[in-house]
Amino acid sequence: MGNFKERWNIKSNWQLTVIIVVFAITGSTAGYLSKPILAAFNVNRDNPWEYWPLYVLLIFPVYQPLLVFFGFIFGQFKFFWAFEKKMLRACGLGFIANWFEKK
């Protein structure tokens, strides 16, 4: 845990616990919300070669705003906003982060 605290510039064990809880809630919620979206497009588990790749691809755009939202709810907006911008840049989507910085 010390590596995370040092790498992410986290001050306390409580903050680290809250951040880990936010990641857990966000991942679970993104997975939960992706299923009805796929169902709306009539994509189901009957065809696993279609379902699983689309499910995984859909989780990414659902996950991004949820991460910032739950970070805000749990009082860690600053950390998750910086984390989100870093993640977008790492995925080659830095133009989105830059767009928000200009606003």
C-alpha atoms as a printed R data frame, in Angstrom:
    type eleno elety resid chain resno       x       y       z
1   ATOM     1    CA   MET     A     1   0.000   0.000   0.000
2   ATOM     2    CA   GLY     A     2   2.930   2.305   0.569
3   ATOM     3    CA   ASN     A     3   3.716   2.279  -3.139
4   ATOM     4    CA   PHE     A     4   0.226   3.545  -3.989
5   ATOM     5    CA   LYS     A     5   0.414   6.257  -1.354
6   ATOM     6    CA   GLU     A     6   3.762   7.450  -2.636
7   ATOM     7    CA   ARG     A     7   2.937   7.173  -6.338
8   ATOM     8    CA   TRP     A     8  -0.459   8.855  -6.045
9   ATOM     9    CA   ASN     A     9   0.661  11.406  -3.426
10  ATOM    10    CA   ILE     A    10  -1.887  10.166  -0.886
11  ATOM    11    CA   LYS     A    11  -1.565  11.537   2.613
12  ATOM    12    CA   SER     A    12  -3.412   9.006   4.783
13  ATOM    13    CA   ASN     A    13  -4.577   5.425   4.929
14  ATOM    14    CA   TRP     A    14  -8.157   6.711   5.137
15  ATOM    15    CA   GLN     A    15  -7.806   8.528   1.803
16  ATOM    16    CA   LEU     A    16  -6.311   5.388   0.250
17  ATOM    17    CA   THR     A    17  -9.245   3.320   1.552
18  ATOM    18    CA   VAL     A    18 -11.764   5.777   0.116
19  ATOM    19    CA   ILE     A    19  -9.994   5.745  -3.267
20  ATOM    20    CA   ILE     A    20  -9.992   1.944  -3.395
21  ATOM    21    CA   VAL     A    21 -13.708   1.889  -2.485
22  ATOM    22    CA   VAL     A    22 -14.438   4.400  -5.274
23  ATOM    23    CA   PHE     A    23 -12.603   2.219  -7.808
24  ATOM    24    CA   ALA     A    24 -14.597  -0.824  -6.647
25  ATOM    25    CA   ILE     A    25 -17.970   0.927  -6.768
26  ATOM    26    CA   THR     A    26 -17.213   2.472 -10.155
27  ATOM    27    CA   GLY     A    27 -16.170  -0.823 -11.731
28  ATOM    28    CA   SER     A    28 -19.197  -2.649 -10.398
29  ATOM    29    CA   THR     A    29 -21.561   0.103 -11.501
30  ATOM    30    CA   ALA     A    30 -20.040   0.300 -14.989
31  ATOM    31    CA   GLY     A    31 -20.454  -3.450 -15.424
32  ATOM    32    CA   TYR     A    32 -24.011  -3.309 -14.118
33  ATOM    33    CA   LEU     A    33 -25.010  -0.411 -16.405
34  ATOM    34    CA   SER     A    34 -23.419  -1.923 -19.510
35  ATOM    35    CA   LYS     A    35 -25.703  -4.956 -19.484
36  ATOM    36    CA   PRO     A    36 -29.000  -3.109 -20.116
37  ATOM    37    CA   ILE     A    37 -27.321  -0.966 -22.769
38  ATOM    38    CA   LEU     A    38 -26.321  -4.121 -24.647
39  ATOM    39    CA   ALA     A    39 -29.796  -5.557 -24.113
40  ATOM    40    CA   ALA     A    40 -31.294  -2.443 -25.722
41  ATOM    41    CA   PHE     A    41 -29.304  -3.312 -28.853
42  ATOM    42    CA   ASN     A    42 -30.466  -6.939 -28.599
43  ATOM    43    CA   VAL     A    43 -26.973  -8.207 -27.783
44  ATOM    44    CA   ASN     A    44 -27.066 -11.047 -25.271
45  ATOM    45    CA   ARG     A    45 -24.966 -13.903 -23.954
46  ATOM    46    CA   ASP     A    46 -26.375 -16.342 -26.494
47  ATOM    47    CA   ASN     A    47 -23.632 -15.187 -28.844
48  ATOM    48    CA   PRO     A    48 -20.538 -14.888 -26.620
49  ATOM    49    CA   TRP     A    49 -18.289 -13.867 -29.536
50  ATOM    50    CA   GLU     A    50 -20.412 -10.753 -29.967
51  ATOM    51    CA   TYR     A    51 -21.458 -10.130 -26.365
52  ATOM    52    CA   TRP     A    52 -18.140 -10.162 -24.471
53  ATOM    53    CA   PRO     A    53 -16.071  -7.946 -26.779
54  ATOM    54    CA   LEU     A    54 -18.887  -5.381 -26.943
55  ATOM    55    CA   TYR     A    55 -19.406  -5.614 -23.181
56  ATOM    56    CA   VAL     A    56 -15.731  -4.919 -22.481
57  ATOM    57    CA   LEU     A    57 -15.621  -2.076 -25.033
58  ATOM    58    CA   LEU     A    58 -18.769  -0.526 -23.599
59  ATOM    59    CA   ILE     A    59 -17.510  -0.582 -20.029
60  ATOM    60    CA   PHE     A    60 -14.693   1.873 -20.856
61  ATOM    61    CA   PRO     A    61 -16.835   4.883 -21.859
62  ATOM    62    CA   VAL     A    62 -19.363   4.137 -19.108
63  ATOM    63    CA   TYR     A    63 -16.579   3.878 -16.511
64  ATOM    64    CA   GLN     A    64 -14.938   7.248 -17.224
65  ATOM    65    CA   PRO     A    65 -17.677   9.664 -16.118
66  ATOM    66    CA   LEU     A    66 -18.695   7.355 -13.271
67  ATOM    67    CA   LEU     A    67 -15.174   7.465 -11.852
68  ATOM    68    CA   VAL     A    68 -15.230  11.247 -11.606
69  ATOM    69    CA   PHE     A    69 -18.827  11.215 -10.329
70  ATOM    70    CA   PHE     A    70 -18.164   8.757  -7.515
71  ATOM    71    CA   GLY     A    71 -14.885  10.515  -6.737
72  ATOM    72    CA   PHE     A    72 -16.881  13.714  -6.271
73  ATOM    73    CA   ILE     A    73 -19.488  11.972  -4.100
74  ATOM    74    CA   PHE     A    74 -16.751  10.578  -1.845
75  ATOM    75    CA   GLY     A    75 -14.855  13.878  -1.623
76  ATOM    76    CA   GLN     A    76 -11.943  12.872  -3.836
77  ATOM    77    CA   PHE     A    77 -12.786  14.848  -6.970
78  ATOM    78    CA   LYS     A    78  -9.336  16.426  -7.310
79  ATOM    79    CA   PHE     A    79  -7.591  13.045  -7.217
80  ATOM    80    CA   PHE     A    80  -9.956  11.354  -9.665
81  ATOM    81    CA   TRP     A    81 -10.072  14.293 -12.076
82  ATOM    82    CA   ALA     A    82  -6.265  14.222 -12.319
83  ATOM    83    CA   PHE     A    83  -6.359  10.424 -12.617
84  ATOM    84    CA   GLU     A    84  -8.986  10.617 -15.367
85  ATOM    85    CA   LYS     A    85  -6.993  13.129 -17.418
86  ATOM    86    CA   LYS     A    86  -3.884  10.969 -17.085
87  ATOM    87    CA   MET     A    87  -5.830   7.868 -18.168
88  ATOM    88    CA   LEU     A    88  -7.309   9.628 -21.201
89  ATOM    89    CA   ARG     A    89  -3.882  10.833 -22.293
90  ATOM    90    CA   ALA     A    90  -2.448   7.321 -21.876
91  ATOM    91    CA   CYS     A    91  -5.221   5.964 -24.130
92  ATOM    92    CA   GLY     A    92  -4.499   8.543 -26.819
93  ATOM    93    CA   LEU     A    93  -7.594  10.559 -25.967
94  ATOM    94    CA   GLY     A    94  -5.758  13.511 -24.469
95  ATOM    95    CA   PHE     A    95  -7.708  15.904 -26.678
96  ATOM    96    CA   ILE     A    96 -10.732  15.260 -24.438
97  ATOM    97    CA   ALA     A    97  -8.777  16.176 -21.305
98  ATOM    98    CA   ASN     A    98  -7.352  19.234 -23.069
99  ATOM    99    CA   TRP     A    99 -10.831  20.311 -24.130
100 ATOM   100    CA   PHE     A   100 -11.999  20.325 -20.518
101 ATOM   101    CA   GLU     A   101  -8.934  22.291 -19.397
102 ATOM   102    CA   LYS     A   102  -9.698  25.055 -21.906
103 ATOM   103    CA   LYS     A   103 -13.238  25.505 -20.586
